[in-house]
XYZ file of C-alpha atoms in Angstrom:
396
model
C 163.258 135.182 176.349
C 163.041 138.937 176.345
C 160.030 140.740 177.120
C 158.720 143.110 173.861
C 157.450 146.437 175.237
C 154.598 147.327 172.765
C 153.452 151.033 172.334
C 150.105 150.277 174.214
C 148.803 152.186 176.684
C 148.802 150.501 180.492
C 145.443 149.148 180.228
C 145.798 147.584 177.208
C 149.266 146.337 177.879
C 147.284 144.597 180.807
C 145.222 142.751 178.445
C 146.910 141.991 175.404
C 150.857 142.120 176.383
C 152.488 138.533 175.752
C 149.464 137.226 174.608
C 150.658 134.472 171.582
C 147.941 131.791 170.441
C 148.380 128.876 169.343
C 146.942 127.479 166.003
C 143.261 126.715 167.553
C 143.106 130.530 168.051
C 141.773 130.377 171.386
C 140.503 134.115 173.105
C 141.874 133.461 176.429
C 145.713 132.364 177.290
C 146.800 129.072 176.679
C 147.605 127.006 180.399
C 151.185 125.204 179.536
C 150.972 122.428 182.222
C 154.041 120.141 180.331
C 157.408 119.900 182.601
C 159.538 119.496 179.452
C 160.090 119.952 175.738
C 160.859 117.927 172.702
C 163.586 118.436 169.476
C 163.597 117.150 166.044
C 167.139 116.063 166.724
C 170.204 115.836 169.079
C 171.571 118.342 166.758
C 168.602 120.760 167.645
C 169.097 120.281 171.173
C 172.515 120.500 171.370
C 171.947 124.243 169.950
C 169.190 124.881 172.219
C 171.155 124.051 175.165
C 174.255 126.382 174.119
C 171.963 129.237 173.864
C 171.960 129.216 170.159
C 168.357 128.429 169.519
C 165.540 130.854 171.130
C 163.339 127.839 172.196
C 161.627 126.006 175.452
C 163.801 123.497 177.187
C 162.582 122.823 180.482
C 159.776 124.281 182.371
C 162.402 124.981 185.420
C 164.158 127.201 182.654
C 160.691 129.067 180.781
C 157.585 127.838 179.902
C 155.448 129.302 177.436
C 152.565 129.775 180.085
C 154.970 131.688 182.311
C 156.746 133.861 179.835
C 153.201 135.810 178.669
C 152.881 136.301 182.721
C 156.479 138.006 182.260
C 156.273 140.067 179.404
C 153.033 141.401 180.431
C 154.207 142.564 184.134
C 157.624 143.738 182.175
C 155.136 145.758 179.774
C 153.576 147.440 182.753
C 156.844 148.264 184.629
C 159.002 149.031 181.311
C 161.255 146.546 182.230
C 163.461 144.819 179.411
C 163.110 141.783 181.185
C 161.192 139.668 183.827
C 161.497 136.324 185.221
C 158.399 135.035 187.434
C 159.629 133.237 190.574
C 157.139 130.789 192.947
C 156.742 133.317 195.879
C 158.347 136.998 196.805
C 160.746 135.899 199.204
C 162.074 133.667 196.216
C 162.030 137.159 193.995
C 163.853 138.644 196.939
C 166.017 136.191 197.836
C 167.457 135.487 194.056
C 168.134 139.044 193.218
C 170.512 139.779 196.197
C 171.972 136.145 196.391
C 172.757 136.147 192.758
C 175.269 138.832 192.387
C 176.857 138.687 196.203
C 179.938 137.002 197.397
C 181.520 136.420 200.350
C 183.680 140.387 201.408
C 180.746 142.038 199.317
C 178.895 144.939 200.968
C 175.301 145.411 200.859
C 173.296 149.040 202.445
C 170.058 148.273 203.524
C 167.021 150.585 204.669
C 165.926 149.157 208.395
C 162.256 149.611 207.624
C 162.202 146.080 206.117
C 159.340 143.187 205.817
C 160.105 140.399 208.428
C 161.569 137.713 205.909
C 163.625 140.299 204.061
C 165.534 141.817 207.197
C 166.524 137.849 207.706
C 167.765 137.034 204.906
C 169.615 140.503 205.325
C 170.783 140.261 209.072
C 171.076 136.290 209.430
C 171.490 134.789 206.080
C 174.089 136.666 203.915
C 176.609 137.391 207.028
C 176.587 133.940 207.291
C 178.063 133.553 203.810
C 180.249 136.683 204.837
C 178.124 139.538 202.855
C 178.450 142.710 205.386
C 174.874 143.991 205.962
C 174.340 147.887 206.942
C 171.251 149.207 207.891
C 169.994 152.508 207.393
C 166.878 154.413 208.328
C 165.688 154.467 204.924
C 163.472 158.152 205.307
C 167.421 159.983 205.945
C 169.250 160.896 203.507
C 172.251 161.545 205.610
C 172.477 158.265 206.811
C 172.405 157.008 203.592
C 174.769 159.702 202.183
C 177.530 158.189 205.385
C 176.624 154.364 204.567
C 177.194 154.813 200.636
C 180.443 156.740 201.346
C 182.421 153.946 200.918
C 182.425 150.617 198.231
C 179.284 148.972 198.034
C 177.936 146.113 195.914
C 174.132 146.354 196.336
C 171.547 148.071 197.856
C 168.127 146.993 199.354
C 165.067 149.076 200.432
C 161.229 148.941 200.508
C 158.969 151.975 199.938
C 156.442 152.590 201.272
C 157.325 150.395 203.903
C 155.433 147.629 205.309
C 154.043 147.676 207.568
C 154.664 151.717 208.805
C 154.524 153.078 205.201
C 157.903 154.854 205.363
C 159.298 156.502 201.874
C 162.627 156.597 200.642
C 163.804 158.712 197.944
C 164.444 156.102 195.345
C 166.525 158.782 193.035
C 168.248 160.323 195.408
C 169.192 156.990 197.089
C 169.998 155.252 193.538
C 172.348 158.364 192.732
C 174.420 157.880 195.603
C 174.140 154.119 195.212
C 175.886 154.071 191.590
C 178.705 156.611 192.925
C 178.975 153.674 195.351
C 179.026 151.082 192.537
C 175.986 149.603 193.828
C 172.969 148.180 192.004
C 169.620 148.954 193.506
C 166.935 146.882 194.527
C 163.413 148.025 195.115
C 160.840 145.777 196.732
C 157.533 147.912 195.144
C 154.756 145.473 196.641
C 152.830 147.891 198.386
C 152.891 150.759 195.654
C 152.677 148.328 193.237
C 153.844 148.967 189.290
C 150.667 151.151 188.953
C 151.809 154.050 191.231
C 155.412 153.790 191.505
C 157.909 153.475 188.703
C 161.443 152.435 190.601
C 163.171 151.520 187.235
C 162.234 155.249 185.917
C 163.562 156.750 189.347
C 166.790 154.743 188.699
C 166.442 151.946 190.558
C 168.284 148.891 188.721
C 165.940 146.135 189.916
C 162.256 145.892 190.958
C 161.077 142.520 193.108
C 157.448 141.962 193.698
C 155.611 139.267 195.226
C 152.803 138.811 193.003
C 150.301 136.644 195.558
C 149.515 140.349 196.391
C 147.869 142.698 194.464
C 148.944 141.163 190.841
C 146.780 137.698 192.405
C 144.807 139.783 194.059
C 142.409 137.155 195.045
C 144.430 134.775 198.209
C 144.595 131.934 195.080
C 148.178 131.596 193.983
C 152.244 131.778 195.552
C 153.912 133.562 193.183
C 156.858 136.786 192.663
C 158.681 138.264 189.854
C 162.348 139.962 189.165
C 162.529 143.091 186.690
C 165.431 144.927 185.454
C 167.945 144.892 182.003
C 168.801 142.376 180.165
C 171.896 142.890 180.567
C 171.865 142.066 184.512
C 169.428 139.490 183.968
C 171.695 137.600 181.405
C 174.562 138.184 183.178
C 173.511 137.590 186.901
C 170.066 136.635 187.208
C 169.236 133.777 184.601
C 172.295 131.331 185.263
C 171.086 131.647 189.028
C 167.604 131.043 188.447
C 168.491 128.181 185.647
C 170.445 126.366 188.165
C 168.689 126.786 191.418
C 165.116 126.303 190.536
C 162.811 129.448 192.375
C 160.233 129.376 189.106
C 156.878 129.429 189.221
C 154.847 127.050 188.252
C 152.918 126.914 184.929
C 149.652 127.412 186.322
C 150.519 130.082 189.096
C 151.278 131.944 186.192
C 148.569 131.670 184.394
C 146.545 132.682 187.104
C 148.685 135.683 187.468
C 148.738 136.871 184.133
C 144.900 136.598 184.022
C 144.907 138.261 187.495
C 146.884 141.741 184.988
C 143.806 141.677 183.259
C 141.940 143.248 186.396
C 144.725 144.525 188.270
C 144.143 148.288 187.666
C 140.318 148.409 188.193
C 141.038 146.552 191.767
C 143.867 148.239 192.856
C 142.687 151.719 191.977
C 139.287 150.962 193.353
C 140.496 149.794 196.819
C 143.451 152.434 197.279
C 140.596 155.242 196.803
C 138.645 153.467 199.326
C 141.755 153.164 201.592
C 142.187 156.910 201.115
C 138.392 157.954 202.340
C 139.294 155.550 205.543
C 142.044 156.502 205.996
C 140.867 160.446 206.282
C 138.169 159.232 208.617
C 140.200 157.433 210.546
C 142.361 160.726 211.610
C 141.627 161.988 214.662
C 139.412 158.924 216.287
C 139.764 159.000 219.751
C 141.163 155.114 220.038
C 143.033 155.689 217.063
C 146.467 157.493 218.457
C 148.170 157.752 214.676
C 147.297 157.047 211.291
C 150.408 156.037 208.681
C 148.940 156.828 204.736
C 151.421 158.883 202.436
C 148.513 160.354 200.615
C 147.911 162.189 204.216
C 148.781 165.696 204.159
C 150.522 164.943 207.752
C 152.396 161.698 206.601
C 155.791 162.968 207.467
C 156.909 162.163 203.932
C 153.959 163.365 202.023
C 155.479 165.632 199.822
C 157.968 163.103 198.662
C 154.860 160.789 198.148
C 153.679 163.275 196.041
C 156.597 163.765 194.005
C 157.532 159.482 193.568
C 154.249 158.024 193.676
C 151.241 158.247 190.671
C 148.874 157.269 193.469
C 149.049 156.029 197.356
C 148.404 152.519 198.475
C 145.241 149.907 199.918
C 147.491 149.744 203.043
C 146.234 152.116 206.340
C 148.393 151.490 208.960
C 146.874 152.580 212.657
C 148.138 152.279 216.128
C 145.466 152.144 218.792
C 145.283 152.700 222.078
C 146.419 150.292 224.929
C 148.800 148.362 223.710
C 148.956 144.916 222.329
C 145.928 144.064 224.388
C 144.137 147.286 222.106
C 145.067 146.223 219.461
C 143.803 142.445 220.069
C 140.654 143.607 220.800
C 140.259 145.607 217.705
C 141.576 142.693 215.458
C 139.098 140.059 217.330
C 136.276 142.287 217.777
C 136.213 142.813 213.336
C 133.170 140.464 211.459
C 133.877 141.883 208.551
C 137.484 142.771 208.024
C 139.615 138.915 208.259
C 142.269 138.617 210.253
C 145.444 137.473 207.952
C 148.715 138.047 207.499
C 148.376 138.776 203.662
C 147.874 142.277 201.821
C 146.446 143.153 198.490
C 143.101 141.174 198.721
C 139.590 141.762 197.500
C 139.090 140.824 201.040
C 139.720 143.483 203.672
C 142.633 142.069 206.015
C 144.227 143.270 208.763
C 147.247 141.414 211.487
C 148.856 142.836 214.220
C 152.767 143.060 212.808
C 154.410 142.850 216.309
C 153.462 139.120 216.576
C 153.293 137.779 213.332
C 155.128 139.135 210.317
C 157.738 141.105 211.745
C 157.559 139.017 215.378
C 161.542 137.647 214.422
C 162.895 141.280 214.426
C 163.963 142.008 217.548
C 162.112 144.557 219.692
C 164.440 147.174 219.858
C 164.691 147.567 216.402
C 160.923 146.919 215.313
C 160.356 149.591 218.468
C 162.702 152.030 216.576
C 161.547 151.703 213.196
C 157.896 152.582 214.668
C 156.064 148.787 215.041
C 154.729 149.335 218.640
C 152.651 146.787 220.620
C 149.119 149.527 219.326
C 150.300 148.670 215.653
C 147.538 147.371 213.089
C 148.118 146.626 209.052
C 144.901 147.211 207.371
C 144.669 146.031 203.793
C 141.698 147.211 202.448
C 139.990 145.680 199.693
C 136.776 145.745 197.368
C 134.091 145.934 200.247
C 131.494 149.267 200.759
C 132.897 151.785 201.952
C 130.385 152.270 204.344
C 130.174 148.392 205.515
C 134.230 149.145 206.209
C 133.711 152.209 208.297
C 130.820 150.528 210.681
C 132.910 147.471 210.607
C 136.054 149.864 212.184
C 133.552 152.016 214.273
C 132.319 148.985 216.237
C 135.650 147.044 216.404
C 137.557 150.028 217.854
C 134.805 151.165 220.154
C 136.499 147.578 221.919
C 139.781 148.905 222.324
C 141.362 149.941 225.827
C-alpha cells in the first residue's frame, strides 16, 4: 500500500502521518499482533491475491500495524513508498539483491559499515555481481568507475565510522549517465538532516534500531524510493523472501517518530559542543565531525546536510592499547557497538564492527588502531565532558 504524503509540516507528519483508527477511536496507534487475514469469500481472495483488491493478506506481505510505521517514515523522507524490514542489514541487503543478477555491475564507495562491505566484497561476487570500490570523498574516482555500464550504486554518507561525505548529486548524476540506480544508506544523518531522494538519490535504506528506535528496544530497517521501483523490484522480493518486520517492532518504531526530532536534534547539538571541545586535547590526535570548520568536507556538509550528526569520531593517542584504556576507563559513556541511543555509546571500530575488513583497507579508509565511535546521546553536557576528561586522562 502506498504511502499518502500529507501537506503537514515535519513535526506533525511525525505525529499524525499514517495514523488510521479503528472504530473504538483509540488516541494512540492500534498494535496489529494477527499473522494473517480473513475474506468473505474465495472469490474475495482470489482478487486479493491477483492484486486486484487493496487489502491485508498476510502479515509477511503488510500488516496494518506496520504500514502506519511506513507511511509515516515515507512522510518524513518524501518518499512515495516505504516498506519496513526486521533489521538494516535486511533494508540493505534487499535493495541491492533485488534488482542484481549474475554479469551486473555495482560502484561502491570503500568507506562502508562492516556488514555492508560483505555483502558487497563476499556475497554478490559470489553470485557473479562485479563489485568496484571507490573512495567515496573523489569525484574523479567516481567519474573513472561510472565511465562505463553500471547497474547500481552503493554509498554511505557521512560515513561510519570516519564520517566521510560524498556528494550525493554529483555522484547520482554520473550514476544515471551510467544507468545506475542509487542507493543511500542515511543512518547517521538520518531523514532529519539529509534528504538523499531530493539530491537524486533513487533509494534511501535505514536501519531504524538507531535513531528512529532510539531507545536499544527494537531490530528493525526500512527501504524508501518510487513506486515504481518498489512495485517493480522491491515488493515481489520482499513478498517472497520474508525480511519484514514484525508487527510490534513497528509499532514501537512508529511511536519512536513521535520523538524522533526532539532527540535527535537535542543530542547532535550536544555532539557539536563536544565535539568543539574535544579539538585540540592533547590525547586526542584528530577529531572527525562535518559540522567542524576543519572536517575536510565541511563545506560540502554545509551545502547537503540541514544539520550534522550525534556521531564524534576521535582517534587517541597510543594505539589500540589508547584507545582501550579510554573505552574501559568511561562510567558513564557504555561501551556498545550500537549508535543513535539516549545512552551515550562508544566501541572501538577496529575490533568489532568493521574487525572483518581487512587491515589494509580499514587502514586506508582512515580506521586506525587510536580510532573511537562516540554516539552521543541525551546525557548533560557537562556529565559527558568530565566523563571524557577523566577517561582520556588514561590514555598512553
Amino acid at each position: 500500500m502506498t504511502s499518502e504524503i500529507s501537506g503537514w509540516r515535519r513535526a506533525t507528519s511525525l505525529v499524525r502521518a499514517g495514523l488510521a483508527r479503528t472504530l473504538n477511536n483509540e488516541t494512540a496507534e492500534t498494535l496489529y499482533l494477527n499473522s494473517g487475514f480473513v475474506f468473505n469469500s474465495a472469490a474475495e481472495a482470489e482478487a486479493a491475491f491477483k492484486g486486484e483488491n487493496d487489502v491485508y493478506i498476510y502479515s509477511r506481505y503488510s500488516n496494518p500495524t506496520v504500514t502506519l510505521f511506513e507511511q509515516r517514515l515515507a512522510a518524513l523522507e518524501g518518499a512515495e513508498m516505504c516498506r519496513a524490514t526486521a533489521t538494516g542489514m535486511a533494508a540493505v541487503f534487499s535493495a541491492l539483491s533485488c534488482q542484481l543478477k549474475s554479469g551486473d555491475r555495482i560502484v561502491a564507495a570503500r568507506e562502508l559499515f562492516g556488514s555492508c562491505h560483505y555483502i558487497l566484497s563476499e556475497i554478490l561476487p559470489k553470485w557473479g555481481v562485479e563489485t568496484k570500490f571507490v573512495i567515496g570523498s573523489n569525484l574523479d574516482s567516481w567519474k573513472t568507475a561510472l565511465s562505463q555500464p553500471t547497474n547500481a550504486v552503493f554509498l554511505e554518507s557521512p560515513s561510519n565510522p570516519m564520517l566521510d561525505l560524498v556528494d550525493i548529486a554529483a555522484v547520482a548524476e554520473l550514476a544515471h549517465n551510467a544507468g545506475a540506480k542509487v542507493i543511500v544508506d542515511n543512518v547517521l544523518a538520518t531523514p532529519l538532516f539529509q534528504s538523499p531522494l531530493a539530491l537524486g538519490a533513487d533509494i534511501v535504506v535505514y536501519s531504524s534500531t538507531k535513531h528512529i528506535d532510539g531507545q536499544g528496544r527494537c531490530l528493525g530497517g526500512a527501504v524508501l524510493s518510487s513506486a515504481a521501483w518498489m512495485n517493480d523490484y522491491f515488493i515481489p522480493f520482499y513478498r517472497n523472501t520474508g525480511p519484514s518486520i514484525s508487527s510490534f517492532n513497528a509499532w514501537i518504531m512508529a511511536k519512536s517518530l513521535e520523538t524522533m526530532e526532539l532527540r535527535v536534534e537535542r543530542m547532535t547539538s550536544t555532539a557539536a559542543k563536544i565535539a568543539k571541545w574535544l579539538t585540540g586535547h592533547e590525547k586526542v590526535l584528530q577529531v572527525r565531525y562535518p559540522g567542524l570548520a576543519n572536517h575536510p568536507q565541511h563545506y560540502l556538509a554545509k551545502r547537503q546536510m540541514i544539520n550534522y550528526s550525534n556521531i564524534i569520531t576521535i582517534e587517541v593517542v597510543g594505539g589500540k592499547t589508547g584507545a582501550f584504556n579510554v573505552l574501559d576507563a568511561f562510567s558513564l559513556i557504555d561501551l556498545s557497538n550500537n549508535l543513535g541511543d539516549a545512552k551515550s555509546l562508544a566501541c572501538h571500530p577496529a575490533t568489532t564492527t568493521h574487525a572483518r575488513i581487512p587491515t589494509d583497507e580499514r587502514i586506508d579508509c582512515g580506521i586506525t588502531d587510536g580510532i573511537v565511535r562516540i554516539s552521543v546521546g541525551l546525557e548533560d553536557l557537562d556529565d559527558l565532558i568530565e566523563d571524557l576528561l577523566q577517561a582520556l586522562g588514561k590514555a598512553c
